[in-house]
Amino acid sequence: QVHHVESGGGLVQAGGSLRLSCAAPGYTESNLSMGWFRHTPGKEREFVAGIDWRGERTLYADAVKGRFTISRADALNTVYLQMNALKPEDTAVYYCNSAGRLTTLARGGTGSWGQGTQVVVSS
């Protein structure tokens, strides 16, 4: 399985911004769709955003459209999630995962789950 390492979370006031980073160290193929999920206690983990391996196609959950932007870095298998206009309901642990196809990623990915990175948005 592909392993993922997330970083960039933190505490921010409502309306603020954060940028999350995800890497898949050790995986050297350039064929991964990668993306972000989030989990809040008492809820199921939900898909947030994904990007295909070429960086040409993206998918977003309705709750984050227009506020979050996913992009691929020049470094192999590294993606960012720029989160703007953050809301208290965005508070969650954010996880990264990957899959060969973007549609497969949106259903939950096929890699292993990392430790995630905590995002807390205060009102």
PDB file of C-alpha atoms in Angstrom:
ATOM      1  CA  GLN A   1       0.000   0.000   0.000  1.00  0.00           C
ATOM      2  CA  VAL A   2       0.987   3.588  -0.592  1.00  0.00           C
ATOM      3  CA  HIS A   3       1.778   5.456   2.616  1.00  0.00           C
ATOM      4  CA  HIS A   4       0.956   9.101   3.114  1.00  0.00           C
ATOM      5  CA  VAL A   5       2.341  11.842   5.317  1.00  0.00           C
ATOM      6  CA  GLU A   6       0.203  14.880   6.055  1.00  0.00           C
ATOM      7  CA  SER A   7       1.233  18.255   7.479  1.00  0.00           C
ATOM      8  CA  GLY A   8       0.104  21.845   7.776  1.00  0.00           C
ATOM      9  CA  GLY A   9      -2.823  21.738  10.160  1.00  0.00           C
ATOM     10  CA  GLY A  10      -3.307  24.123  13.033  1.00  0.00           C
ATOM     11  CA  LEU A  11      -5.608  26.515  14.825  1.00  0.00           C
ATOM     12  CA  VAL A  12      -7.135  29.372  12.867  1.00  0.00           C
ATOM     13  CA  GLN A  13      -9.989  31.807  13.326  1.00  0.00           C
ATOM     14  CA  ALA A  14     -13.086  31.601  11.168  1.00  0.00           C
ATOM     15  CA  GLY A  15     -12.443  33.272   7.835  1.00  0.00           C
ATOM     16  CA  GLY A  16      -8.768  32.417   7.938  1.00  0.00           C
ATOM     17  CA  SER A  17      -6.664  30.167   5.728  1.00  0.00           C
ATOM     18  CA  LEU A  18      -4.431  27.133   6.018  1.00  0.00           C
ATOM     19  CA  ARG A  19      -2.485  25.062   3.528  1.00  0.00           C
ATOM     20  CA  LEU A  20      -2.143  21.331   3.997  1.00  0.00           C
ATOM     21  CA  SER A  21       0.528  19.201   2.359  1.00  0.00           C
ATOM     22  CA  CYS A  22       0.577  15.493   1.578  1.00  0.00           C
ATOM     23  CA  ALA A  23       3.393  13.361   0.303  1.00  0.00           C
ATOM     24  CA  ALA A  24       3.658   9.697  -0.568  1.00  0.00           C
ATOM     25  CA  PRO A  25       7.288   9.017   0.304  1.00  0.00           C
ATOM     26  CA  GLY A  26       8.827   5.981  -1.263  1.00  0.00           C
ATOM     27  CA  TYR A  27       6.298   5.712  -4.087  1.00  0.00           C
ATOM     28  CA  THR A  28       8.060   6.588  -7.311  1.00  0.00           C
ATOM     29  CA  GLU A  29       5.399   5.968  -9.956  1.00  0.00           C
ATOM     30  CA  SER A  30       3.711   9.038 -11.428  1.00  0.00           C
ATOM     31  CA  ASN A  31       0.228   7.581 -11.728  1.00  0.00           C
ATOM     32  CA  LEU A  32      -1.498   8.439  -8.485  1.00  0.00           C
ATOM     33  CA  SER A  33      -4.658  10.422  -8.079  1.00  0.00           C
ATOM     34  CA  MET A  34      -4.373  11.975  -4.632  1.00  0.00           C
ATOM     35  CA  GLY A  35      -6.744  13.737  -2.367  1.00  0.00           C
ATOM     36  CA  TRP A  36      -8.030  14.705   1.041  1.00  0.00           C
ATOM     37  CA  PHE A  37     -10.573  13.379   3.473  1.00  0.00           C
ATOM     38  CA  ARG A  38     -11.617  14.604   6.890  1.00  0.00           C
ATOM     39  CA  HIS A  39     -12.991  13.002   9.994  1.00  0.00           C
ATOM     40  CA  THR A  40     -14.909  14.467  12.896  1.00  0.00           C
ATOM     41  CA  PRO A  41     -15.747  12.349  15.966  1.00  0.00           C
ATOM     42  CA  GLY A  42     -19.177  10.812  15.634  1.00  0.00           C
ATOM     43  CA  LYS A  43     -19.195  11.117  11.855  1.00  0.00           C
ATOM     44  CA  GLU A  44     -17.866   8.996   9.035  1.00  0.00           C
ATOM     45  CA  ARG A  45     -14.736  10.064   7.250  1.00  0.00           C
ATOM     46  CA  GLU A  46     -15.746  12.153   4.245  1.00  0.00           C
ATOM     47  CA  PHE A  47     -14.133  12.985   0.933  1.00  0.00           C
ATOM     48  CA  VAL A  48     -13.023  16.609   0.623  1.00  0.00           C
ATOM     49  CA  ALA A  49     -11.059  17.025  -2.614  1.00  0.00           C
ATOM     50  CA  GLY A  50      -9.062  15.041  -5.144  1.00  0.00           C
ATOM     51  CA  ILE A  51      -6.826  15.599  -8.146  1.00  0.00           C
ATOM     52  CA  ASP A  52      -5.807  13.219 -10.905  1.00  0.00           C
ATOM     53  CA  TRP A  53      -2.219  12.219 -11.571  1.00  0.00           C
ATOM     54  CA  ARG A  54      -1.831  14.754 -14.373  1.00  0.00           C
ATOM     55  CA  GLY A  55      -3.227  17.587 -12.289  1.00  0.00           C
ATOM     56  CA  GLU A  56      -5.859  18.227 -14.941  1.00  0.00           C
ATOM     57  CA  ARG A  57      -9.037  17.052 -13.240  1.00  0.00           C
ATOM     58  CA  THR A  58     -10.257  17.857  -9.754  1.00  0.00           C
ATOM     59  CA  LEU A  59     -13.209  16.868  -7.598  1.00  0.00           C
ATOM     60  CA  TYR A  60     -14.573  18.707  -4.559  1.00  0.00           C
ATOM     61  CA  ALA A  61     -17.178  18.027  -1.952  1.00  0.00           C
ATOM     62  CA  ASP A  62     -20.043  20.501  -2.162  1.00  0.00           C
ATOM     63  CA  ALA A  63     -19.247  21.790   1.329  1.00  0.00           C
ATOM     64  CA  VAL A  64     -15.838  23.104   0.254  1.00  0.00           C
ATOM     65  CA  LYS A  65     -16.378  24.184  -3.349  1.00  0.00           C
ATOM     66  CA  GLY A  66     -15.230  27.732  -3.928  1.00  0.00           C
ATOM     67  CA  ARG A  67     -13.235  27.797  -0.681  1.00  0.00           C
ATOM     68  CA  PHE A  68     -10.718  24.956  -0.986  1.00  0.00           C
ATOM     69  CA  THR A  69      -8.280  24.358  -3.837  1.00  0.00           C
ATOM     70  CA  ILE A  70      -6.284  21.204  -4.394  1.00  0.00           C
ATOM     71  CA  SER A  71      -3.109  21.274  -6.465  1.00  0.00           C
ATOM     72  CA  ARG A  72      -0.116  19.121  -7.251  1.00  0.00           C
ATOM     73  CA  ALA A  73       3.399  20.205  -6.394  1.00  0.00           C
ATOM     74  CA  ASP A  74       6.376  19.844  -8.694  1.00  0.00           C
ATOM     75  CA  ALA A  75       7.676  17.155  -6.378  1.00  0.00           C
ATOM     76  CA  LEU A  76       6.468  13.686  -7.308  1.00  0.00           C
ATOM     77  CA  ASN A  77       3.314  12.577  -5.561  1.00  0.00           C
ATOM     78  CA  THR A  78       2.894  15.662  -3.431  1.00  0.00           C
ATOM     79  CA  VAL A  79      -0.346  17.605  -3.228  1.00  0.00           C
ATOM     80  CA  TYR A  80      -1.553  20.682  -1.416  1.00  0.00           C
ATOM     81  CA  LEU A  81      -4.938  21.713  -0.110  1.00  0.00           C
ATOM     82  CA  GLN A  82      -5.347  25.464   0.143  1.00  0.00           C
ATOM     83  CA  MET A  83      -8.227  26.152   2.510  1.00  0.00           C
ATOM     84  CA  ASN A  84      -9.667  29.673   2.533  1.00  0.00           C
ATOM     85  CA  ALA A  85     -12.671  31.210   4.246  1.00  0.00           C
ATOM     86  CA  LEU A  86     -12.517  28.499   6.878  1.00  0.00           C
ATOM     87  CA  LYS A  87     -15.590  27.794   8.988  1.00  0.00           C
ATOM     88  CA  PRO A  88     -15.917  26.150  12.394  1.00  0.00           C
ATOM     89  CA  GLU A  89     -17.565  23.177  10.680  1.00  0.00           C
ATOM     90  CA  ASP A  90     -14.302  22.574   8.807  1.00  0.00           C
ATOM     91  CA  THR A  91     -12.762  21.507  12.112  1.00  0.00           C
ATOM     92  CA  ALA A  92     -11.582  17.920  11.676  1.00  0.00           C
ATOM     93  CA  VAL A  93      -8.588  15.667  11.292  1.00  0.00           C
ATOM     94  CA  TYR A  94      -7.588  15.803   7.640  1.00  0.00           C
ATOM     95  CA  TYR A  95      -6.166  12.727   5.951  1.00  0.00           C
ATOM     96  CA  CYS A  96      -4.603  12.109   2.581  1.00  0.00           C
ATOM     97  CA  ASN A  97      -5.056   9.065   0.391  1.00  0.00           C
ATOM     98  CA  SER A  98      -4.550   7.991  -3.188  1.00  0.00           C
ATOM     99  CA  ALA A  99      -5.742   5.662  -5.913  1.00  0.00           C
ATOM    100  CA  GLY A 100      -5.113   4.945  -9.538  1.00  0.00           C
ATOM    101  CA  ARG A 101      -8.349   6.607 -10.589  1.00  0.00           C
ATOM    102  CA  LEU A 102      -9.910   9.776  -9.284  1.00  0.00           C
ATOM    103  CA  THR A 103     -13.314   8.131  -8.963  1.00  0.00           C
ATOM    104  CA  THR A 104     -11.808   5.332  -6.884  1.00  0.00           C
ATOM    105  CA  LEU A 105     -10.102   7.916  -4.692  1.00  0.00           C
ATOM    106  CA  ALA A 106     -13.382   9.721  -4.058  1.00  0.00           C
ATOM    107  CA  ARG A 107     -14.872   6.484  -2.748  1.00  0.00           C
ATOM    108  CA  GLY A 108     -12.133   6.144  -0.134  1.00  0.00           C
ATOM    109  CA  GLY A 109      -8.792   5.588  -1.785  1.00  0.00           C
ATOM    110  CA  THR A 110      -6.662   2.473  -1.797  1.00  0.00           C
ATOM    111  CA  GLY A 111      -3.621   3.512   0.186  1.00  0.00           C
ATOM    112  CA  SER A 112      -2.988   3.346   3.890  1.00  0.00           C
ATOM    113  CA  TRP A 113      -4.207   6.061   6.230  1.00  0.00           C
ATOM    114  CA  GLY A 114      -1.591   8.194   7.931  1.00  0.00           C
ATOM    115  CA  GLN A 115      -1.778  10.075  11.210  1.00  0.00           C
ATOM    116  CA  GLY A 116      -3.641  12.964   9.646  1.00  0.00           C
ATOM    117  CA  THR A 117      -3.287  16.604  10.538  1.00  0.00           C
ATOM    118  CA  GLN A 118      -5.639  18.415  12.898  1.00  0.00           C
ATOM    119  CA  VAL A 119      -7.437  21.546  11.746  1.00  0.00           C
ATOM    120  CA  VAL A 120      -9.303  23.602  14.319  1.00  0.00           C
ATOM    121  CA  VAL A 121     -11.343  26.633  13.251  1.00  0.00           C
ATOM    122  CA  SER A 122     -12.504  28.851  16.090  1.00  0.00           C
ATOM    123  CA  SER A 123     -15.591  31.013  15.825  1.00  0.00           C
TER     124      SER A 123
END
